[in-house]
XYZ file of C-alpha atoms in Angstrom:
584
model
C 83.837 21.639 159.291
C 82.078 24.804 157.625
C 79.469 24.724 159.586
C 81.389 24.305 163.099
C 83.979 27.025 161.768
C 81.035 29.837 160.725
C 78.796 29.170 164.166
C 81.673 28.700 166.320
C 81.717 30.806 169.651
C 80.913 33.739 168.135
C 79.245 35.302 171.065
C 82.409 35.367 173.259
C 84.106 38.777 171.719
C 82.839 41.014 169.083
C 86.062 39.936 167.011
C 84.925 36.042 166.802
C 81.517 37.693 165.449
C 83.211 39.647 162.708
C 85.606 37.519 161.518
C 82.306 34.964 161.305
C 80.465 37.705 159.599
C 83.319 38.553 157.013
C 83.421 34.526 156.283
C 80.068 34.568 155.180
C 79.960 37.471 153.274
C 82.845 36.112 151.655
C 80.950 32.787 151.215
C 77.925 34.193 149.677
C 79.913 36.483 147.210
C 82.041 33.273 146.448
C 78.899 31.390 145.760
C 76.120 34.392 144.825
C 72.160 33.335 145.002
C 73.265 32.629 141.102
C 74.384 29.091 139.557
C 77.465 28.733 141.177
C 76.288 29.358 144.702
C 76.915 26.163 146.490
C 79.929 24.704 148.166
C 79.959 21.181 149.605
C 78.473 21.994 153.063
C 75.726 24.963 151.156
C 72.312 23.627 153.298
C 74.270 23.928 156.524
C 76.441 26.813 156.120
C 73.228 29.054 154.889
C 71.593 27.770 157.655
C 74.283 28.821 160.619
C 74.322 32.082 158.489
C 71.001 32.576 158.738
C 70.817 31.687 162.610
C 73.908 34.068 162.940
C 72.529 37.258 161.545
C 69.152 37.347 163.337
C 70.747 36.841 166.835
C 73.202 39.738 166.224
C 71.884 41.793 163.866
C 68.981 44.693 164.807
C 68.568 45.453 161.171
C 65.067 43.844 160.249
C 64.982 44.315 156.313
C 68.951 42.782 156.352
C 67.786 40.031 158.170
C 65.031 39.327 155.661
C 67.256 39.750 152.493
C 70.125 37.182 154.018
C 66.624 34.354 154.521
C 65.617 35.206 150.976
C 68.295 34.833 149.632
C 68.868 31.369 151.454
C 65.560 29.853 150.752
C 66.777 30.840 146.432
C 69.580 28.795 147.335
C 68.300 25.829 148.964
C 64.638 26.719 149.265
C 63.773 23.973 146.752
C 66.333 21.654 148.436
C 64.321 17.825 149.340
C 65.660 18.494 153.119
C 65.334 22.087 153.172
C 62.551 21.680 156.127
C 65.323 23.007 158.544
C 65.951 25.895 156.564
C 62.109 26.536 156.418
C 62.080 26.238 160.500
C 64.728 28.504 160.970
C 62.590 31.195 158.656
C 59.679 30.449 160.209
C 61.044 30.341 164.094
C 62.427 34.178 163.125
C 58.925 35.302 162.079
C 57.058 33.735 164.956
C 59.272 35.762 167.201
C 58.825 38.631 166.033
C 55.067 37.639 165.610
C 54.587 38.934 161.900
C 52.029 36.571 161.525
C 51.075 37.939 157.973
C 54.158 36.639 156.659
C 54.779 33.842 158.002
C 51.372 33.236 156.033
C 52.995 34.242 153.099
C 56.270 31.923 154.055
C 53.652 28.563 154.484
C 52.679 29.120 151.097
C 55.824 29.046 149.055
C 56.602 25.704 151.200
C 53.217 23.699 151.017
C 54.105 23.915 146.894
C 57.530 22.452 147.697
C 57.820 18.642 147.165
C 59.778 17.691 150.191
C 60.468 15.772 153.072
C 58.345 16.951 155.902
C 55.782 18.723 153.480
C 53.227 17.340 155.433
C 53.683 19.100 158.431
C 54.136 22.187 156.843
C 50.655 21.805 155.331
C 48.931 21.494 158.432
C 50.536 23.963 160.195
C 49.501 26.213 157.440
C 45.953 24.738 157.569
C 45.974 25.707 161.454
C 47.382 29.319 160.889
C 44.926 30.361 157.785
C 41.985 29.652 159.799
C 42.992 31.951 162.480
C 44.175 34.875 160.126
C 41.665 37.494 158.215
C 40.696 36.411 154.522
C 42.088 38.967 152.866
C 45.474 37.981 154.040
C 44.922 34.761 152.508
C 44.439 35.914 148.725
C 46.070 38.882 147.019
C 43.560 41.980 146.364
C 42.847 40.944 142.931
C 41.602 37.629 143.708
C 39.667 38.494 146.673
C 37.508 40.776 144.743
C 37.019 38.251 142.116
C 35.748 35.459 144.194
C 33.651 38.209 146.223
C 31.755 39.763 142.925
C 31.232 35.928 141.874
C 29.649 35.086 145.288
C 27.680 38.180 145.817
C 26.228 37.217 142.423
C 25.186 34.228 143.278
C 21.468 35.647 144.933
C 20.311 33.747 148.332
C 17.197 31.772 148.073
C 15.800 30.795 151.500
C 13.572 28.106 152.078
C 9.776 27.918 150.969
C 7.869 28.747 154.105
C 4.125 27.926 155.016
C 2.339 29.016 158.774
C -0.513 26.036 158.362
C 0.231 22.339 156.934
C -3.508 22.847 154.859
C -1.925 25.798 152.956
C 0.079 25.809 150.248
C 3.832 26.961 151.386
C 4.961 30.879 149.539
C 7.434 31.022 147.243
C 11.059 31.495 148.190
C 12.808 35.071 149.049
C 15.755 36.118 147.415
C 18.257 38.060 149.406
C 21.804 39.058 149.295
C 24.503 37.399 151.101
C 25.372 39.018 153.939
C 29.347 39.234 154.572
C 29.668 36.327 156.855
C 28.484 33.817 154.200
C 30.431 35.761 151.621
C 33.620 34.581 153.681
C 32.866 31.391 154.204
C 32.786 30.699 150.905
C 35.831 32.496 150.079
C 37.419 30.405 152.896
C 35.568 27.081 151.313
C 37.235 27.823 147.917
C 40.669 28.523 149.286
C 40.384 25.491 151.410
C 39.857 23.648 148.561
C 42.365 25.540 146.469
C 44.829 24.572 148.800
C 43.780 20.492 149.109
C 44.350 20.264 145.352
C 47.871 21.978 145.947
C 48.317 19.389 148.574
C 47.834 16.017 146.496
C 50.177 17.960 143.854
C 52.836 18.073 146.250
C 52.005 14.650 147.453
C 52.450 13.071 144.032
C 55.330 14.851 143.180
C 56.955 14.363 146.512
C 56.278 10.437 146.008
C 57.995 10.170 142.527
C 61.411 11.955 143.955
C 60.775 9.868 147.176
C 62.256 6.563 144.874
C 66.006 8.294 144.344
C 65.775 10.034 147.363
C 65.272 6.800 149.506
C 68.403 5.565 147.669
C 70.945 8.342 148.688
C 72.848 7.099 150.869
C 75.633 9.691 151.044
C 74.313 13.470 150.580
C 77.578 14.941 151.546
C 80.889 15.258 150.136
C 83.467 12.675 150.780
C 86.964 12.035 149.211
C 86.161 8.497 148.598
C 84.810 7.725 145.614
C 81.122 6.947 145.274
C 79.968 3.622 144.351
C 78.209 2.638 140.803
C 74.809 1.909 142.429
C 74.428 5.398 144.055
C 76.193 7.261 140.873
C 73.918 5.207 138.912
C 70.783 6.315 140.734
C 72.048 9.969 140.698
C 72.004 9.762 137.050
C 68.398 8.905 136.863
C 67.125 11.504 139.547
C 68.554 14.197 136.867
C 67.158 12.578 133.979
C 63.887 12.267 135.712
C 64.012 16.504 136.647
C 65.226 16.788 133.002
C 62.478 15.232 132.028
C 60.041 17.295 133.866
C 61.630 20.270 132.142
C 61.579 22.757 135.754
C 64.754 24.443 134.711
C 64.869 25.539 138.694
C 64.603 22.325 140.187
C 66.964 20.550 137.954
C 69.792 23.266 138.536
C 69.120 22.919 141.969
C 69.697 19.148 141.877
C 72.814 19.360 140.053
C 74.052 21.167 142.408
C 72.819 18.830 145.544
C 74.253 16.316 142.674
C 78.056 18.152 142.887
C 78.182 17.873 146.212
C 78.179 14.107 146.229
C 79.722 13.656 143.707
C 82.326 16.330 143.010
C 85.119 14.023 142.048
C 83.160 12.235 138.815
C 83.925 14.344 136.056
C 80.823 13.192 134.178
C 78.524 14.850 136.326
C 80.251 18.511 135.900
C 80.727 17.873 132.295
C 76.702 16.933 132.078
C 75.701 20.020 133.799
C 77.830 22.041 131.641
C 76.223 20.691 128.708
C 72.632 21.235 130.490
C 73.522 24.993 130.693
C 74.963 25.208 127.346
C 71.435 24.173 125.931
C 69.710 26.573 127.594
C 71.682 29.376 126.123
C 73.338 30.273 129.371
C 76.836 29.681 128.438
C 78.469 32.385 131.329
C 76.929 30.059 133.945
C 78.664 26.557 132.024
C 81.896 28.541 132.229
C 81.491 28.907 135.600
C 80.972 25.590 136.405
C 83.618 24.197 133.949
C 86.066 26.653 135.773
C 84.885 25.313 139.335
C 85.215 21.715 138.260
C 89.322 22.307 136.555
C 90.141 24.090 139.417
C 88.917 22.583 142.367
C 88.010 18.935 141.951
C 89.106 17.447 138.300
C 92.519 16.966 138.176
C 94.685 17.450 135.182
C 94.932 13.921 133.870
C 91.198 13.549 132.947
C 91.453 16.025 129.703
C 87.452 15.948 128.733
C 86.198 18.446 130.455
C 88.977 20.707 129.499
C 88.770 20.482 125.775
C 85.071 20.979 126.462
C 85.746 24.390 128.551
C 88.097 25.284 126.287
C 85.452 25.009 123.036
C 83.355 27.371 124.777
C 86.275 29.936 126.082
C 86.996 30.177 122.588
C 82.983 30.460 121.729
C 83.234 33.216 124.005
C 85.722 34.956 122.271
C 88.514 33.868 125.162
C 91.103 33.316 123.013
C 94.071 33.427 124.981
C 92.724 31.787 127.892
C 91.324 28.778 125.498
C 95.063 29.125 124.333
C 96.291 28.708 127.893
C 93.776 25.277 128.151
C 95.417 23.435 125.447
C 99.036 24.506 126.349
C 98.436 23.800 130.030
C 96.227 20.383 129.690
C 99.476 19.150 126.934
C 102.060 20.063 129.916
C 100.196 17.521 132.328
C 99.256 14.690 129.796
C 102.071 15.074 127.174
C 101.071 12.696 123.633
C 97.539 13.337 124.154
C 96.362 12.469 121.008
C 93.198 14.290 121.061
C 94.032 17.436 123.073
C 97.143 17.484 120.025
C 94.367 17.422 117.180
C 92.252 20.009 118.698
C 94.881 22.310 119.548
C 95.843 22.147 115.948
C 92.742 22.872 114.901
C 92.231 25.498 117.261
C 95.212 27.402 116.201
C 94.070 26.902 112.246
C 90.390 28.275 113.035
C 92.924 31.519 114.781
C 94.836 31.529 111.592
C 97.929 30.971 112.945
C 101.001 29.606 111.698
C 101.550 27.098 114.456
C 99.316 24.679 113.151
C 101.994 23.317 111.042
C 104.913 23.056 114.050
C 102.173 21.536 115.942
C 101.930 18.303 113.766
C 105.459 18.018 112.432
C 106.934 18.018 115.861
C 104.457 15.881 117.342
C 105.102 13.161 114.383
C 108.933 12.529 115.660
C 108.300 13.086 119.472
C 109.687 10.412 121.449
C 106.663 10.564 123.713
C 103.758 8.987 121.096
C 103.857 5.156 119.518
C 104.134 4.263 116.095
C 100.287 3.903 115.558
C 99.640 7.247 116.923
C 102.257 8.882 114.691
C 100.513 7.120 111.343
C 97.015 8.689 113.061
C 98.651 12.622 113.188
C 100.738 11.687 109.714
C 97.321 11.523 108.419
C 95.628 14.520 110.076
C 98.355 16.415 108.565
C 98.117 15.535 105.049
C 94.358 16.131 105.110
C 94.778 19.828 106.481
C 97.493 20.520 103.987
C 95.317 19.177 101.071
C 91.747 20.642 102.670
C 92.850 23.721 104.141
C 95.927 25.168 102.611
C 94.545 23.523 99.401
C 97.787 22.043 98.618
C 97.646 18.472 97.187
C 101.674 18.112 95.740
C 102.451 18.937 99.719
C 99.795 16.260 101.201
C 101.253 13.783 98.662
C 104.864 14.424 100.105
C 103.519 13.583 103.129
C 102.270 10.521 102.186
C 105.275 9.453 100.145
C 107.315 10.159 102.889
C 105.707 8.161 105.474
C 105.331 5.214 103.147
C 108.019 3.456 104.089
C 107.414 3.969 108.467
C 104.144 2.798 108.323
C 104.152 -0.819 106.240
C 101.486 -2.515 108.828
C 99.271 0.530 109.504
C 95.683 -0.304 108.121
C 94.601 3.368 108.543
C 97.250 5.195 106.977
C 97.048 2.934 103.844
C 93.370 3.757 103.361
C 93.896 7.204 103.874
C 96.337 7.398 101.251
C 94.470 5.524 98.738
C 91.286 7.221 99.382
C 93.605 10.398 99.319
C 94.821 9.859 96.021
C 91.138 8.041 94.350
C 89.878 11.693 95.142
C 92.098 13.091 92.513
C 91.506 13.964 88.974
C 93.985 15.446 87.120
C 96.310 14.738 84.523
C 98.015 12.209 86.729
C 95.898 11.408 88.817
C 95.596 7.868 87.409
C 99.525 6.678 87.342
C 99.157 7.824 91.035
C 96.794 5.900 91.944
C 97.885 2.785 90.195
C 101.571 3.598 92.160
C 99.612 3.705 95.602
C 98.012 0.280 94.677
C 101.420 -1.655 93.537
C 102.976 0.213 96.715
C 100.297 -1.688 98.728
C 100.299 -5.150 97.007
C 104.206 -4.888 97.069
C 105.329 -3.505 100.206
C 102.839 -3.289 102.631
C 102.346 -6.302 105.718
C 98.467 -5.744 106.243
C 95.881 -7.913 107.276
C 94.653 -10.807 104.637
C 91.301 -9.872 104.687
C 92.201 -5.929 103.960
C 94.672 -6.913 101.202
C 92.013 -8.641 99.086
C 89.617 -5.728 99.857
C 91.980 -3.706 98.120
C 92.575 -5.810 95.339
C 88.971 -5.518 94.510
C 89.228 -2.001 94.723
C 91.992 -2.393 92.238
C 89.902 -4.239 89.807
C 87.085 -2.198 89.857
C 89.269 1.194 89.505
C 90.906 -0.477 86.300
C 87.423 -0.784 84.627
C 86.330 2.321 85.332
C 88.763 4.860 85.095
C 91.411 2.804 83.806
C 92.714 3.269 80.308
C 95.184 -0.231 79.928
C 92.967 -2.896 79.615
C 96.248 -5.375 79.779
C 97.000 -4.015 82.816
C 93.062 -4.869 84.341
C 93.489 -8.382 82.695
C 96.929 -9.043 84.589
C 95.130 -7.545 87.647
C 92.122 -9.596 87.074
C 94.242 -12.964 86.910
C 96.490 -12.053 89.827
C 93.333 -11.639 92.130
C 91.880 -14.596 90.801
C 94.611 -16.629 91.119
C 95.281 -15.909 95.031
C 91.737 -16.396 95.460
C 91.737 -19.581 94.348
C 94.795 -20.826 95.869
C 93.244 -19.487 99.875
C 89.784 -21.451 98.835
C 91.294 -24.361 98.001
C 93.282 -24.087 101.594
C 90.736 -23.216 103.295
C 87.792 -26.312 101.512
C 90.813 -28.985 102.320
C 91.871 -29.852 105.305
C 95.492 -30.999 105.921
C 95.816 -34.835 106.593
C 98.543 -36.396 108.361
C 101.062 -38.789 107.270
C 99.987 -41.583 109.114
C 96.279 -41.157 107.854
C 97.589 -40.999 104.209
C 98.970 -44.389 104.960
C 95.698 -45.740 105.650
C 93.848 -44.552 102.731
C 92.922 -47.155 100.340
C 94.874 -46.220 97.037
C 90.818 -46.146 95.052
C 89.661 -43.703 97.314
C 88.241 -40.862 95.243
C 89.947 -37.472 95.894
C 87.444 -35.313 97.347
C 86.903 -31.734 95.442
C 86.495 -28.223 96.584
C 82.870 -26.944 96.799
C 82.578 -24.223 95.342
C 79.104 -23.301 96.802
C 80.777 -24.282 100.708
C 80.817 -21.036 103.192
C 84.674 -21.354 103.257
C 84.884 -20.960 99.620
C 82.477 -18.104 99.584
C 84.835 -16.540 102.015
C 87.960 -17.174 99.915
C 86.281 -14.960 97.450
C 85.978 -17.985 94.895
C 82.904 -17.601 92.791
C 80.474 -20.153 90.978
C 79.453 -18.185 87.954
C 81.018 -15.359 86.326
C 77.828 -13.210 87.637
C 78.742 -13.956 91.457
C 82.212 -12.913 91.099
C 84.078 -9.988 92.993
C 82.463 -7.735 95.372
C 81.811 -4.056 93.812
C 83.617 -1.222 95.094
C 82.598 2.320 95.462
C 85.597 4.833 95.414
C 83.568 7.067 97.361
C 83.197 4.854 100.504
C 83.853 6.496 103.797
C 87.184 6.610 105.323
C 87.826 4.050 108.074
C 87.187 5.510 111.614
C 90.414 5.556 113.621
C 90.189 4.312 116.907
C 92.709 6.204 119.084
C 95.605 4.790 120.989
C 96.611 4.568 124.547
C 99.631 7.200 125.944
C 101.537 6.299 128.889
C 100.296 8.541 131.858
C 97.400 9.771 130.404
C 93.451 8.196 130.798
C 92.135 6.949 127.461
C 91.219 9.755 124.787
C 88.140 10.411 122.895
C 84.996 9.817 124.394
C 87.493 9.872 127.391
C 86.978 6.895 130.064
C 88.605 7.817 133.511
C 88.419 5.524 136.408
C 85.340 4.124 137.406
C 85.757 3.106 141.264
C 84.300 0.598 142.805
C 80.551 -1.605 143.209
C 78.847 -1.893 146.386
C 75.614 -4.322 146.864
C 72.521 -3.302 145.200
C 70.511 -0.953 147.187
C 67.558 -1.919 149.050
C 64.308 -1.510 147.786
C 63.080 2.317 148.742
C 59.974 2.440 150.982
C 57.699 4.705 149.408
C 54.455 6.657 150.689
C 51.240 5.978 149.986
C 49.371 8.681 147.718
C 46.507 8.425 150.482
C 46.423 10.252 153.931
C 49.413 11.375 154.745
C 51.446 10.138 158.409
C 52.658 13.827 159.896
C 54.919 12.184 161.666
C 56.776 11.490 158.399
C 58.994 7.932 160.422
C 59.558 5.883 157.477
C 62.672 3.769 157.344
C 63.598 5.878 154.178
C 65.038 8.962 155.877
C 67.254 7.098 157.983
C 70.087 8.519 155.651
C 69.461 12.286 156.352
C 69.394 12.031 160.391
């Protein structure tokens, strides 16, 4: 569609022509010889452009600045031949054959389809042309001091077979021979250039044999093809040509504009190259074309570097904007909050509280913010009698949440004041008591128990009655879990002699159970200072999952075939492999 609606009939009226010509101005300031220059249809559009402007414009040096500045934006492009024809075809007309020289050599370094011809054709043209053409100044007299220095010896000569031949002249080289082997050495120069773009133009040959779709497309792109997309970057990444791997990110976002992954990954490319004005621009193309509102990544990630920036308000507007369209969002909430702390504002505290009775978020994600909350009233506003209120007061809400518990107990086991050890005791009967968590998580913190008693305790009856408790319920699950129930009937049957079969102590199940053999082997110990348990963060209704966010993956089509690949040998000009089939 671009490229029918810039080269439409724009040689009907002089009005077509400049409403054509303000289009493309528009298009190149929209999309500047910079890093956000390309749109979806870029390789066609600069093409018409360039076609355009040299059929209706008489201003030479224009002319030339509109080609270079296409062949910066898709000069490097794996099917940029066309562009290169289009450059070249201008030239030839106006017969500047010195350039076009100059043109042939920039290409024949460029690994890409149809690099071939372009070699030859510069092969054919550099014979033809003057040598001094061929090399700049600096070179030419180089190679000519090192040849002329190099004397002539001419062959031993001798006027009868019966005498002994004279030695051989020395003479200089007379300008002829100094050119030919100027034009040896170049020739040569330019063979080793040529395997270099062979070998490179073989490796890229692999993931360019697999894409299948170049263009943009509202469907969504299939895992095989996103897949090998991913690899074609990591392989230019690798290779470390910061050119050529901006230039196939952006081939890469033209394909694959709707997969937020690959804008978020370029960002991130940028970002470690120090260029952070150019990740802003393509974290603001991404939000406000092509990611829509319901996929938050990206926009906590522009909004991290807005504020890096110093963009306050409009990293402000982010958060407020990204909570309108996914309300609950658990981690756009937490990272708001912290936003506004690192601003020192006073919001940080509405933020939390009002989240923690909204209607919109479940009972699990309410325990997960209870808990943020307490930790930046105790580690930022340094207030531990107002994190412990928290805690107290959500005590009774959350009586099956695993993750609040810990947090509270670790919360208070980090404490050492005057009371800090009736409150932790509290925290530990409040557990044992009241709260309906997992078996396995109980007895964990029963241990704990045991081994806070003996070490910062100061009632030894109270570690005693502790000890027995624990060892009492471990005893009782062994013994459930060493013998098996037996049914009625089977009882029946047993012969009334049979000895009664005891619990092994030493068995796996017992082991489990926590039951030891020896009074060295008996509880696990605990370290106070273990980490805090990783929360893992809850679904909301309407929104895509949060942290290390996971939006829609669409689709699998069949494994692609296998790419046909050139040999590194001579090359076929004609360039007819069954691998371009996707670009015709």
């Amino acid at each position: 569609m671009c490229k029918r609606y810039i080269g439409g009939p724009h040689g009907q009226s002089g009005v077509v022509f400049d409403r054509n010509e303000s289009l493309l101005d528009y298009y190149l300031l929209r999309f500047p010889g910079g890093n956000s220059r390309f749109c979806v249809c870029e390789r066609d559009s600069i093409q018409q452009e360039c076609s355009l402007r040299s059929r209706h414009i008489n201003d030479l040096s224009f002319i030339f600045s509109v080609f270079e500045r296409g062949a910066a934006a898709v000069g490097l492009d794996f099917l940029s031949h066309i562009f290169w024809d289009k450059y070249l075809e201008f030239e030839e007309k106006k017969e500047a054959y010195d350039r076009i020289v100059k043109i042939l050599e920039r290409i024949i370094r460029i690994p890409m389809h149809q690099y071939a011809r372009f070699f030859e054709k510069y092969q054919q043209l550099s014979a033809t042309r003057p040598v001094k053409e061929l090399l700049n100044p600096e070179t030419y007299v180089e190679y000519e001091s090192e040849i002329r220095a190099q004397p002539l010896q001419s062959e031993p000569v001798s006027e009868n077979e019966d005498q002994p031949a004279t030695s051989a002249q020395v003479s200089e080289k007379t300008d002829e021979q100094v050119e030919a082997e100027i034009r040896a050495r170049i020739h040569q120069i330019n063979v080793d250039v040529y395997m270099r773009t062979q070998e490179e133009t073989n490796k890229r040959w692999v993931f360019e044999a697999e894409i299948k779709r170049p263009y943009f497309h509202v469907k969504p792109m299939d895992e095989p093809q996103l897949s090998n997309w991913r690899r074609y970057l990591d392989f230019e990444e690798e290779a470390n040509d910061e050119h050529r791997v901006q230039v196939l990110f952006e081939r890469c976002l033209v394909a694959c504009a709707l997969h937020e992954e690959f804008w978020q990954r370029y960002g991130k490319w940028l970002q470690s190259k120090n260029r952070k004005l150019d990740a802003l621009g393509v974290f603001a193309r991404a939000t406000s074309v092509f990611i829509p509102a319901n996929r938050p990544s990206i926009r906590l990630a522009y909004a991290l570097l807005q504020e890096e920036q110093g963009q306050i308000e409009e990293a402000r507007t982010i958060y407020k904007n990204l909570l309108e369209a996914v309300p609950g969002h658990v981690e756009t909430l937490v990272k708001y909050a912290h936003f506004e702390r690192r601003q020192n504002s006073g919001d940080v505290t509405e933020i939390f509280a009002s989240n923690i009775v909204s209607p919109l978020l479940d009972e699990r994600t309410k325990a997960f913010l209870t808990v943020q909350y307490a930790n930046y009233l105790w580690h930022n506003q340094l207030s531990v009698e107002k994190a412990r209120d928290i805690y107290e007061q959500a005590s009774s809400k959350y009586l099956d949440n695993k993750y609040f518990w810990l947090n509270y107990l670790n919360f208070e086991l980090a404490q050492n004041d005057n009371g800090a050890e009736q409150n932790i005791i509290d925290v530990f009967e409040l557990i044992r008591n009241t709260a309906t968590i997992p078996v396995d998580t109980l007895r964990d913190i029963n241990l704990r128990y045991i081994d806070f008693l003996a070490e910062r305790g100061t009632s030894v009856s109270l570690l005693n009655k502790i000890e027995s408790e624990v060892g009492a319920l471990s005893t009782a699950a062994a013994s459930q879990l060493a013998t098996p129930a037996v049914s009625k009937k089977r009882a029946a049957e047993e012969t009334y002699n049979q000895p009664t079969k005891q619990a092994r102590f030493d068995s796996p199940a017992a082991q489990h159970a926590g039951v030891a053999t020896s009074p060295q082997a008996s509880a696990q110990p605990y370290y106070s200072n273990q980490p805090t348990q990783q929360y893992q963060y809850p679904t909301v209704a309407g929104a895509a999952q949060p942290y290390a966010y996971q939006y829609q993956q669409y689709g699998a089509a069949a494994a692609a075939a296998a790419p046909v690949i050139p040999t590194a040998g001579a090359w076929d000009y004609s360039q007819q492999t069954t691998a371009t089939s996707a670009y015709q």
